[in-house]
Coordinates of C-alpha atoms in Angstrom, one line a residue:
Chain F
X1 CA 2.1 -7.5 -16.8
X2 CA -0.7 -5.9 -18.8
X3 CA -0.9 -7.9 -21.5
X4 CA -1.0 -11.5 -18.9
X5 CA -4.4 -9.5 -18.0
X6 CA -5.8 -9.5 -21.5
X7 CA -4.7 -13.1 -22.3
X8 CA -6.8 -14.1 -19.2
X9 CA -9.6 -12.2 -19.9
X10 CA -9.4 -13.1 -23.9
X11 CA -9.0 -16.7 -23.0
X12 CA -12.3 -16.7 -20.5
X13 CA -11.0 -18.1 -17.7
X14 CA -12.4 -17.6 -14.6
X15 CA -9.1 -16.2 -12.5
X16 CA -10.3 -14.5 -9.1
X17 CA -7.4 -12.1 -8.4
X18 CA -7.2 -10.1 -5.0
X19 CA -5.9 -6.7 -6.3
X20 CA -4.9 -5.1 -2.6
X21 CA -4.3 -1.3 -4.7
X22 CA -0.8 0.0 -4.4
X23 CA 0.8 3.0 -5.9
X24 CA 3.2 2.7 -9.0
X25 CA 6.6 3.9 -9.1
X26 CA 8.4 6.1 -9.8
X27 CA 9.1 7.2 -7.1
X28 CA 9.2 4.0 -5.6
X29 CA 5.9 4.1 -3.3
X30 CA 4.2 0.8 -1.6
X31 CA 1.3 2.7 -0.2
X32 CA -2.6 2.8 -1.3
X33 CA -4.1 4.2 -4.7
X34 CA -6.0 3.0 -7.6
X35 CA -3.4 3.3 -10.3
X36 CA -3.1 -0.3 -10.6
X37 CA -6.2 -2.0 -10.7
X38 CA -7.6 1.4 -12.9
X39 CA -4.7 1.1 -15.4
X40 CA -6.2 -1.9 -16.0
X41 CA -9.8 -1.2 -16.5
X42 CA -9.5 -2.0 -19.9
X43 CA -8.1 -5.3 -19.9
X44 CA -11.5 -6.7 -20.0
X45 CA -11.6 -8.2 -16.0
X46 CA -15.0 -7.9 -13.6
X47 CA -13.7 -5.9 -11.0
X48 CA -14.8 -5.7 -7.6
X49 CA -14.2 -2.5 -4.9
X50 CA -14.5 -3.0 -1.3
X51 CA -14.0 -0.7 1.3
X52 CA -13.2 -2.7 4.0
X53 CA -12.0 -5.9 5.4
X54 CA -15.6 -7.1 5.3
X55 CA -16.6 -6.3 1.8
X56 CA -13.0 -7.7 0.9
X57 CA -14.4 -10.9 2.2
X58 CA -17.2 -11.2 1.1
X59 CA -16.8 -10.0 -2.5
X60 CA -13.9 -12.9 -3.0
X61 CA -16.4 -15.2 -2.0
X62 CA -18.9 -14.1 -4.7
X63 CA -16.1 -13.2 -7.1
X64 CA -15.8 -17.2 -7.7
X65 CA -19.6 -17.7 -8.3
X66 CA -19.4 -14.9 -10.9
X67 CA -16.5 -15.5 -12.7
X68 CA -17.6 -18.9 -12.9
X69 CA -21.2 -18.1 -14.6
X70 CA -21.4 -20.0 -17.8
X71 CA -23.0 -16.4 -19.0
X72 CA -19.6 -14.6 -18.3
X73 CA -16.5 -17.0 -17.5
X74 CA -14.3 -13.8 -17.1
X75 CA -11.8 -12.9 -14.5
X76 CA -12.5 -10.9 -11.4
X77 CA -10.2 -8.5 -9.6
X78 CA -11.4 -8.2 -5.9
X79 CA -10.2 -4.6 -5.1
X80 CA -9.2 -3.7 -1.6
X81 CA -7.0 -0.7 -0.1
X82 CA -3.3 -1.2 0.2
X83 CA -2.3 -0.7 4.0
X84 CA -5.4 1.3 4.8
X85 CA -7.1 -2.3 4.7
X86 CA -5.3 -4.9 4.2
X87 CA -2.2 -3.9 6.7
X88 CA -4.2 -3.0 9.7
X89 CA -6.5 -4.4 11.9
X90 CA -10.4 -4.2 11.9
X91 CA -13.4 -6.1 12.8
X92 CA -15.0 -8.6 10.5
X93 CA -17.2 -11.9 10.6
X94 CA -16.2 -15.3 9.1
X95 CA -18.2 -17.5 7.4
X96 CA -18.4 -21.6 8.5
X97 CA -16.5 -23.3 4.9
X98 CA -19.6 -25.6 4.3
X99 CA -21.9 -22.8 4.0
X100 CA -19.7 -21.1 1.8
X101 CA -18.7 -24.1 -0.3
X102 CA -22.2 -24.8 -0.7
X103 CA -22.5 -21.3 -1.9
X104 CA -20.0 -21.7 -4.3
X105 CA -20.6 -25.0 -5.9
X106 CA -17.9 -27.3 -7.6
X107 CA -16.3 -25.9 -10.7
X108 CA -17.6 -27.0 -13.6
X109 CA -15.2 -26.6 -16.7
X110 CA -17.2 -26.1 -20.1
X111 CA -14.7 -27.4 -22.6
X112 CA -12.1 -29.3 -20.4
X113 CA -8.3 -29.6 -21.5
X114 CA -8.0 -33.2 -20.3
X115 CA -11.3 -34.5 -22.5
X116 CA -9.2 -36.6 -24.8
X117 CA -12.3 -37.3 -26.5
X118 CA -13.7 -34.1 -27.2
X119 CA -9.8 -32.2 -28.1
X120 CA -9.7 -28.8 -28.1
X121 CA -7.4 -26.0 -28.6
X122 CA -6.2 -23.5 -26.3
X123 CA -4.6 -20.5 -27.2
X124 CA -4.6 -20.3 -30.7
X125 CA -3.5 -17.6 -33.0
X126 CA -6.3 -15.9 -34.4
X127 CA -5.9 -13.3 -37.0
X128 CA -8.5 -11.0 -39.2
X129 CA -10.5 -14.0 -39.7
X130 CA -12.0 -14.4 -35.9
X131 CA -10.5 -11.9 -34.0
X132 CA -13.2 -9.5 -33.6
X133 CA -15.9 -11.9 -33.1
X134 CA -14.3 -12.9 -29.8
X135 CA -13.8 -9.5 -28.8
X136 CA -17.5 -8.7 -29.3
X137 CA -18.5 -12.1 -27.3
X138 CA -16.4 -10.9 -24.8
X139 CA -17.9 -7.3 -24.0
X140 CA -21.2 -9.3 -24.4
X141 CA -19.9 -11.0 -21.3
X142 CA -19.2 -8.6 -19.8
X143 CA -23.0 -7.1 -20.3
X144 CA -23.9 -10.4 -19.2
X145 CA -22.1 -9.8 -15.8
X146 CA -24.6 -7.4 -14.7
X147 CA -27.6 -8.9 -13.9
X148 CA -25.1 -12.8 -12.8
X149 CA -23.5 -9.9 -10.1
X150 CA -26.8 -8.8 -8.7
X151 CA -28.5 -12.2 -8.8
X152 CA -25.7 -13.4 -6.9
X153 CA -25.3 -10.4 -5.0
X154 CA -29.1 -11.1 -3.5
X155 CA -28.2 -15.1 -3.2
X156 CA -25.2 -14.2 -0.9
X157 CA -27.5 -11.5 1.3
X158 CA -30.5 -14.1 1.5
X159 CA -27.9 -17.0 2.5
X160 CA -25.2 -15.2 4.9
X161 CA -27.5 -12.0 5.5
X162 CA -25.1 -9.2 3.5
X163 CA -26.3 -8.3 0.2
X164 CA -24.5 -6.9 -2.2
X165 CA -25.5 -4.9 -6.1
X166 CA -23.9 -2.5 -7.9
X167 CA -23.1 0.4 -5.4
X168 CA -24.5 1.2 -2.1
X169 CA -26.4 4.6 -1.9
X170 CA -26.0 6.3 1.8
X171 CA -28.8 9.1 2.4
X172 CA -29.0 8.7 -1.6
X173 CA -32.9 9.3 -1.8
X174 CA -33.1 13.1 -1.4
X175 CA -29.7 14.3 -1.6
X176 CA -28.7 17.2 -3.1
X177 CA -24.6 17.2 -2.1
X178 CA -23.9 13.7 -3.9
X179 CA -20.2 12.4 -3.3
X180 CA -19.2 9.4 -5.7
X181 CA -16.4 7.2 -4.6
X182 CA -14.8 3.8 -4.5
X183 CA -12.7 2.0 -2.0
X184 CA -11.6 3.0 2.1
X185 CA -12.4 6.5 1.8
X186 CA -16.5 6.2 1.4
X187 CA -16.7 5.1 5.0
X188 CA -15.1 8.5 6.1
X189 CA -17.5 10.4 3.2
X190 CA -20.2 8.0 5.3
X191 CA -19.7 9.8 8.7
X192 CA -19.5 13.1 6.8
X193 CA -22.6 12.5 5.8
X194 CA -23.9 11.8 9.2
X195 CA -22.9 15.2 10.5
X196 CA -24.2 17.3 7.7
X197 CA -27.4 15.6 8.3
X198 CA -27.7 16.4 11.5
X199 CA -27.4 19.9 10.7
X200 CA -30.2 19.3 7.8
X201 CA -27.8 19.6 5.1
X202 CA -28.9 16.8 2.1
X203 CA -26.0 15.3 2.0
X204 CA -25.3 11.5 0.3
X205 CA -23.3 9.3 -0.7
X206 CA -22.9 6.5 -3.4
X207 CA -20.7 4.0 -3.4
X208 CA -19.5 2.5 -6.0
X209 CA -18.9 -1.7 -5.8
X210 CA -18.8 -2.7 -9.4
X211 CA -16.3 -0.9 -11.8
X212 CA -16.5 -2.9 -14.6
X213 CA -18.7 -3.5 -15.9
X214 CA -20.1 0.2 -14.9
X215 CA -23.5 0.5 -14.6
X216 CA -24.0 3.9 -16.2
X217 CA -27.8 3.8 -15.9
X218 CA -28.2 2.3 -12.6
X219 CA -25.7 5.1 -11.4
X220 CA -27.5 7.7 -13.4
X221 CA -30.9 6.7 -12.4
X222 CA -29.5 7.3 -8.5
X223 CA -27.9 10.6 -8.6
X224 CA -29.7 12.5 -12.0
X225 CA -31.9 14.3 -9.1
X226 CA -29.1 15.9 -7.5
X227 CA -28.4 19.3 -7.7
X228 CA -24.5 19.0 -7.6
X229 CA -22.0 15.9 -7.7
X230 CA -18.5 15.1 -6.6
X231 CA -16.1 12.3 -8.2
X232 CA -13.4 10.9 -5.8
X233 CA -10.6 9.7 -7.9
X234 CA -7.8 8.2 -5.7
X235 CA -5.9 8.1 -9.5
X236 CA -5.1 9.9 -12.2
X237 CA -5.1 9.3 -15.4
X238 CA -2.4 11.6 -16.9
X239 CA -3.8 14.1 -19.6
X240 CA -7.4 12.6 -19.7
X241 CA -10.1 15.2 -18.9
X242 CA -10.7 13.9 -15.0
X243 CA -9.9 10.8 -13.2
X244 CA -11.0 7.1 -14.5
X245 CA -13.9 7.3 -12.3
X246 CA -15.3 11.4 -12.9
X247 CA -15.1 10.1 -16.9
X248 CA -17.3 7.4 -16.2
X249 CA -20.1 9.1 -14.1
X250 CA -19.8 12.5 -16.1
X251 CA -20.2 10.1 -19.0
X252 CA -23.6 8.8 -17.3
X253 CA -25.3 11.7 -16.5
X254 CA -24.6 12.9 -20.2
X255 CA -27.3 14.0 -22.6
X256 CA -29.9 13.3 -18.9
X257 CA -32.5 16.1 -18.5
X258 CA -31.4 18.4 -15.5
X259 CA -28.4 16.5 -15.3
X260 CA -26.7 18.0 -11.9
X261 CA -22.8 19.5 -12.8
X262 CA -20.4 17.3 -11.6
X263 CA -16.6 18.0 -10.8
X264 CA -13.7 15.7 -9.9
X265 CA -11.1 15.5 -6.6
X266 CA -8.1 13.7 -7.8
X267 CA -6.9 12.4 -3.9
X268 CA -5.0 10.1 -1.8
X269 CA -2.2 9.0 -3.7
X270 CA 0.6 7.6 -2.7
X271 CA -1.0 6.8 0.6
X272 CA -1.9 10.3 1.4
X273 CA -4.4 10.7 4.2
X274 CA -7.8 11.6 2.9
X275 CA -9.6 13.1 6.5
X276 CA -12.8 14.2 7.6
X277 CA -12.0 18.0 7.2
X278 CA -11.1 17.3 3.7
X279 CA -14.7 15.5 3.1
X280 CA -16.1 19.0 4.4
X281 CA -14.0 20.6 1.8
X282 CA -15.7 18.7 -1.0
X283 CA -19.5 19.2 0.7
X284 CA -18.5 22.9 1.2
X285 CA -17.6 23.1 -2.4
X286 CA -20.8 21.4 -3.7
X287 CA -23.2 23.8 -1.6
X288 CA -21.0 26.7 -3.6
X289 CA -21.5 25.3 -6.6
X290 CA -25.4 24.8 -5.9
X291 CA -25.4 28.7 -5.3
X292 CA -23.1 29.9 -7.9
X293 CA -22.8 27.1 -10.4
X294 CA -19.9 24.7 -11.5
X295 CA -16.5 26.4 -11.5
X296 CA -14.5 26.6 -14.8
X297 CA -11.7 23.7 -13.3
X298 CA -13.9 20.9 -13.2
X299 CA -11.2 18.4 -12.1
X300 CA -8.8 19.3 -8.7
X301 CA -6.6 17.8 -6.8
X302 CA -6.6 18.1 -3.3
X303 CA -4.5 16.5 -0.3
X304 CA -1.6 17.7 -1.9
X305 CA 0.8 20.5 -1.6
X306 CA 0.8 22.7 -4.1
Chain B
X1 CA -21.1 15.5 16.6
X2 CA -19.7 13.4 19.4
X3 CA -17.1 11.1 19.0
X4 CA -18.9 7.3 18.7
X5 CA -15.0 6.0 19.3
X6 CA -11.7 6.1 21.5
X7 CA -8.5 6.9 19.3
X8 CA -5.2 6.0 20.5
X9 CA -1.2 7.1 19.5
X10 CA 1.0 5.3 20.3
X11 CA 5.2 6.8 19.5
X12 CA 8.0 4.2 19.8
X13 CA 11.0 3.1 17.5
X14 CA 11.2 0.1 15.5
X15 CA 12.1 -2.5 17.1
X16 CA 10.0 -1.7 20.6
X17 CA 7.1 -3.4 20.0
X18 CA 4.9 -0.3 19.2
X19 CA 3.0 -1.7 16.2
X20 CA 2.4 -5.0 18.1
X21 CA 1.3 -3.5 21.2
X22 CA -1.1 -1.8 19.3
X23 CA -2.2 -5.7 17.4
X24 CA -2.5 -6.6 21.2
X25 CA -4.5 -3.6 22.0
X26 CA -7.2 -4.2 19.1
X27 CA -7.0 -7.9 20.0
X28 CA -8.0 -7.8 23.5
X29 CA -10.6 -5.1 23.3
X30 CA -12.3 -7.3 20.8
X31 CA -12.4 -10.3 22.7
X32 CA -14.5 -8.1 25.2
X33 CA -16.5 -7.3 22.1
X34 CA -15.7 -4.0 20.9
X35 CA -15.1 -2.6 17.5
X36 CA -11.3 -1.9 16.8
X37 CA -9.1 -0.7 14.3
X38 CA -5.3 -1.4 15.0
X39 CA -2.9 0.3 11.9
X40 CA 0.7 1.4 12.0
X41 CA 2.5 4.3 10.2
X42 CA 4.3 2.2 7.5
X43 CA 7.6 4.0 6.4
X44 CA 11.2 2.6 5.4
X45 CA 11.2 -0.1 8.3
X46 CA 14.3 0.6 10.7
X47 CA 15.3 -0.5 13.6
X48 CA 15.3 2.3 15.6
X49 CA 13.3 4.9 13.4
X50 CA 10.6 6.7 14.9
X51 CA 7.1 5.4 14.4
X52 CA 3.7 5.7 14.8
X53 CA 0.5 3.2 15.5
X54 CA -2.9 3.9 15.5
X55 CA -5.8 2.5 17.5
X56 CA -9.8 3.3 17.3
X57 CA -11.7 1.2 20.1
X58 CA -15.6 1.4 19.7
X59 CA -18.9 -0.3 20.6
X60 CA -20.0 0.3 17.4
X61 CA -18.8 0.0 14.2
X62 CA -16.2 2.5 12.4
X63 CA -16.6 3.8 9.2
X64 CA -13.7 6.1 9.0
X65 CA -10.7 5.3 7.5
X66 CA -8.3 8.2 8.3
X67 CA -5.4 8.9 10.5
X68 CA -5.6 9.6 13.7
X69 CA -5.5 13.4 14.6
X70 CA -7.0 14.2 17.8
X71 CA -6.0 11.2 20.0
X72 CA -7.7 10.4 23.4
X73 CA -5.0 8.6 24.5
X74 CA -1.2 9.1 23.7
X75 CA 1.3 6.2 24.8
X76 CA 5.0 6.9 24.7
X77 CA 7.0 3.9 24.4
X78 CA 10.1 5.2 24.0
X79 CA 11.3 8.4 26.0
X80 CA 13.9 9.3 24.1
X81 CA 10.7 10.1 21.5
X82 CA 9.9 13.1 24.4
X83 CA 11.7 16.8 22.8
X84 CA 12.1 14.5 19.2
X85 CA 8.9 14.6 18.1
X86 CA 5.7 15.9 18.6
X87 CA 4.2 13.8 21.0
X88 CA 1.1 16.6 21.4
X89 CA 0.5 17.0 18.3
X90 CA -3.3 17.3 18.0
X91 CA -4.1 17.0 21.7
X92 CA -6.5 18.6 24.0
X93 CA -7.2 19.0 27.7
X94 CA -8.9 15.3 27.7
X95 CA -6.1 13.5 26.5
X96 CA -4.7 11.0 28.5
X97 CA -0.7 10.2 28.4
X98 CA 0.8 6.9 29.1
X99 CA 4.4 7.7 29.4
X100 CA 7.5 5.0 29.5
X101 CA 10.4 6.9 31.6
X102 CA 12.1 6.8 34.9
X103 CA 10.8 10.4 35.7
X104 CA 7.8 11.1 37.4
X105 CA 4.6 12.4 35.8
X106 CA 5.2 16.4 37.4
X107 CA 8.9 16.2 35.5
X108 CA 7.1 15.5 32.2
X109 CA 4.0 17.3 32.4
X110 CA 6.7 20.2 32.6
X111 CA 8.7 19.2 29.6
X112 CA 5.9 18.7 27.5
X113 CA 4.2 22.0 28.2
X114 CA 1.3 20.1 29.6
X115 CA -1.2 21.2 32.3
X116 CA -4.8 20.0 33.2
X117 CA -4.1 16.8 30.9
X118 CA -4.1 13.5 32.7
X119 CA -0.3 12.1 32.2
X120 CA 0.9 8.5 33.8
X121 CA 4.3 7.4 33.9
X122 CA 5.8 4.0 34.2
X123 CA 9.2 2.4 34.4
X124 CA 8.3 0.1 31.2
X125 CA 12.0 -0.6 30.1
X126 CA 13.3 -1.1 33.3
X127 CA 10.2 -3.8 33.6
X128 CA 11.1 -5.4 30.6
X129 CA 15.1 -6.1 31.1
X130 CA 13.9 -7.3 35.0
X131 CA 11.3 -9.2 33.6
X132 CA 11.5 -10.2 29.7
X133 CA 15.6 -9.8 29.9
X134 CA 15.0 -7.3 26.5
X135 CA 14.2 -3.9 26.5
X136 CA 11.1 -4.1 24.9
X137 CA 8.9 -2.2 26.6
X138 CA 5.5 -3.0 25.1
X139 CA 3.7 -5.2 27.0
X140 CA 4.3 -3.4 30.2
X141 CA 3.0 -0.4 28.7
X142 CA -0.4 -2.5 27.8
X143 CA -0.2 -3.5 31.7
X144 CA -0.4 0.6 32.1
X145 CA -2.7 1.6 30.0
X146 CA -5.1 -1.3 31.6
X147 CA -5.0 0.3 34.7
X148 CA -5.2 4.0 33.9
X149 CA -7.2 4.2 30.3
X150 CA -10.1 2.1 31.3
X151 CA -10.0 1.0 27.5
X152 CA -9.2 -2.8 28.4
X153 CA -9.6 -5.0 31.4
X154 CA -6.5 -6.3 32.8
X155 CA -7.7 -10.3 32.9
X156 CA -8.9 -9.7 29.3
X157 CA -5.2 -8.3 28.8
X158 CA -3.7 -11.1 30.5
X159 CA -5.6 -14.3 28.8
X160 CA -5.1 -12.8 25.5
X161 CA -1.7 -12.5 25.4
X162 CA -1.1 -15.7 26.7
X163 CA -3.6 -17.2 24.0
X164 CA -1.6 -14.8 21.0
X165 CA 1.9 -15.4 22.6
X166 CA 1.9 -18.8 23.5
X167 CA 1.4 -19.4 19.6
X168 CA 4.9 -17.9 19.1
X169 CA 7.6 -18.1 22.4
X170 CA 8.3 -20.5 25.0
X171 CA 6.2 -20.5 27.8
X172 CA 9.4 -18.9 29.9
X173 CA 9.1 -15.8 27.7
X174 CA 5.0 -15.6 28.0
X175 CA 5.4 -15.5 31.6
X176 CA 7.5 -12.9 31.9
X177 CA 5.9 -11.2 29.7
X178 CA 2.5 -11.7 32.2
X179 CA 4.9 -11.0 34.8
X180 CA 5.6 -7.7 33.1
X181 CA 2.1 -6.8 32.8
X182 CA 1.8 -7.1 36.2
X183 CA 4.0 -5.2 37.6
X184 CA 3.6 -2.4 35.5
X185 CA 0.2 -2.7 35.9
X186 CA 0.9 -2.1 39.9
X187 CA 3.8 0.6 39.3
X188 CA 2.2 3.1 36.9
X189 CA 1.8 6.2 38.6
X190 CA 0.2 9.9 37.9
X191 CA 1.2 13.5 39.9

């Protein structure tokens, strides 16, 4: 279906697609991972992590006003875990429909299909001649997302009293031990970070709510003053140098004075649990590295037998 | 750090009502306001195949998102499940057992090797063909684990399944299935 993706995302429409992340076979496997909606990181969709039932919520509700910006008119994949979230049970609130179709707004199609008095095409073939210029409006559209998701991010926190940006930074300020991570698992990472705190250990946490577009400098600008950095990757991305999301934030802190060493835990697949001694692991790990510097395998993988 | 939450196992087979007992479980204890997590073991779904669900009951809000390791309270819904699996697994001195057999708690303590633990024992499936005419032994095990786990109140127990229930049997069936409560509610018994 990968191409369907592009022809969405080329075509600027504003799809809003609940991606509830599964493994891919083979083997055949229905449980959680990333592979899916990260395989498709390039395919030119907003995408949207949550980590739980809430955030799920919440994010599809803003996913519309978004996609629907007449600065970005691209689809949005609301992200949320496969089984972990969306096959169990958990508390959430609900909003009344008027406040949130007041939120929303009607839909308001720029060059409509059925205006038989301005025509237009859909669709058409568009070879050397204008290809690339659509491409380049599109990843300016994409820019363009950035500051539409935070605007809208405050709107929906002023109005229902949940705001929303980029990521969410847990214990962020001062940390030293910084774990970087998308999806279910930060909440678990979250009470980690509660423990080693209340020993005195600078633990923290970012989590990461907006994949694409990434905002490298926003994410930089958090964690540079760390002094070590871990990537949760709950896929791989077969013979790349790291997961999809260690790439990406390795990528940021690039080139940055004092940039802090930063190593990737490829996790979770297929389902597989992902507990609270393995987020000790990880800390453990980073106060190591503090003392004795990055090892020479950057990228791991871990919850796995090997 | 102290544990902010309640975690519960429960072991059945597919087909008993496990997962659903646990929906139930989640269900009523947020109706009295709790925080609650309610998520089964998916695997190749069987009838008969041995299962797991998971509960975490709080009255604040859970951030984790992991399996269940160290449960509070373990229900057995099945007994055949007792010398199959594992049903300690991960266990400790405070955990409380909520066990469906027609032995008494002494005769399983023994076979599971258990000592100073807290272990109930109820009749659920003979409750359920008297009662519900199937043996599915669920909601009598609910009835239990009202009266011995102090995790839900049996009224709360009661209008909530007749509010989730009545939106899927006949009323004949949600009344036994009260009725079942009930009595297991009144028949669960410790050493």
């Amino acid at each position: 279906m990968w191409e369907r993706l592009y022809i969405a995302s080329g075509n600027r429409l504003p799809i809003i697609m609940t991606t509830v992340n599964r493994a891919l076979s083979a083997p055949i496997n229905i449980h959680c991972d990333h592979s899916d909606a990260m395989g498709a990181r390039d395919a030119g969709w907003i995408q949207l992590y949550s980590e739980n039932a809430q955030e799920a919520y919440d994010n599809l509700i803003q996913a519309v006003r978004i996609a629907e910006h007449r600065d970005v008119r691209l689809p949005v994949m609301v992200c949320m875990d496969g089984f972990i979230i969306s096959h169990s049970i958990e508390r959430m609130e609900m909003l009344d429909d008027m406040p949130v179709r007041n939120f929303i707004g009607p839909f308001k199609a720029n060059y409509p299909l059925l205006d038989i008095n301005n025509p237009v095409t859909y669709g058409p073939i568009d070879l050397q001649d204008y290809y690339i210029e659509h491409k380049r409006q599109q990843a300016e559209a994409m820019k363009l997302a950035g500051p539409v998701i935070l605007e809208i991010g405050k709107e929906f926190g002023e109005t229902f009293g949940r705001s929303y940006g980029f990521f969410e930074g847990y214990m962020l300020d001062d940390a030293e031990l910084v774990i970087v991570g998308l999806g279910s698992s930060t909440g678990t990472v979250r009470s980690v970070v509660d423990e080693l705190r209340a020993k005195g250990i600078a633990a923290g946490l970012l989590k990461l709510r907006t994949f694409r577009p990434f905002p490298a400098h926003e994410i930089a600008a958090a964690i540079g003053g760390a002094k070590a950095v871990a990537v949760l990757d709950r896929s791989d991305s077969f013979g790349a140098y790291g997961g999809p999301l260690f790439s990406e934030v390795r990528s940021a802190l690039f080139g940055k004075n004092d940039a802090p060493p930063v190593v990737d835990y490829i996790y979770g697949l297929g389902g597989r649990d992902f507990g609270i001694a393995d987020v000790h692991g990880i800390f453990d790990d980073l106060q190591d590295i503090v003392q004795n510097g990055a090892p020479e395998d950057e990228v791991q993988y871990i919850t796995v037998r090997e | 750090m102290e544990k902010q939450f309640t975690e519960v196992r429960w072991h059945g087979r597919g087909g008993q009502g496990a997962v659903t007992a646990a929906k139930v479980l989640a269900e009523t204890a947020l109706s009295s306001g709790k925080y609650v997590q309610a998520f089964p073991e998916y695997g190749p779904e069987r009838m008969g195949a041995p299962l797991r669900a998971y509960n975490r009951l709080s009255d604040t809000p859970i951030s984790i998102h992991c399996q269940v390791t160290n449960p509070d309270v373990v229900v057995v819904v099945d007994p055949t499940m007792i010398g199959t699996v594992d049903v300690t697994d991960g266990t400790g001195n405070n955990t409380l057992f909520v066990i469906n057999t027609n032995e008494n708690a002494g005769q399983v303590k023994e076979k599971l090797g258990l000592d100073k633990q807290k272990l109930y024992t109820v009749n659920a499936t003979k409750i359920a063909l008297e009662t519900i005419k199937r043996p599915i032994p669920n909601t009598p095990l609910l009835g239990a684990l009202a009266k011995v786990s102090g995790l839900i109140n049996i009224d709360d127990l009661l209008a909530d399944l007749e509010k989730n229930f009545s939106k899927k049997f006949t009323e004949q069936i949600v009344t036994a299935n009260l009725n079942a409560v009930k009595r297991a509610y009144e028949e669960v018994a410790g050493e």
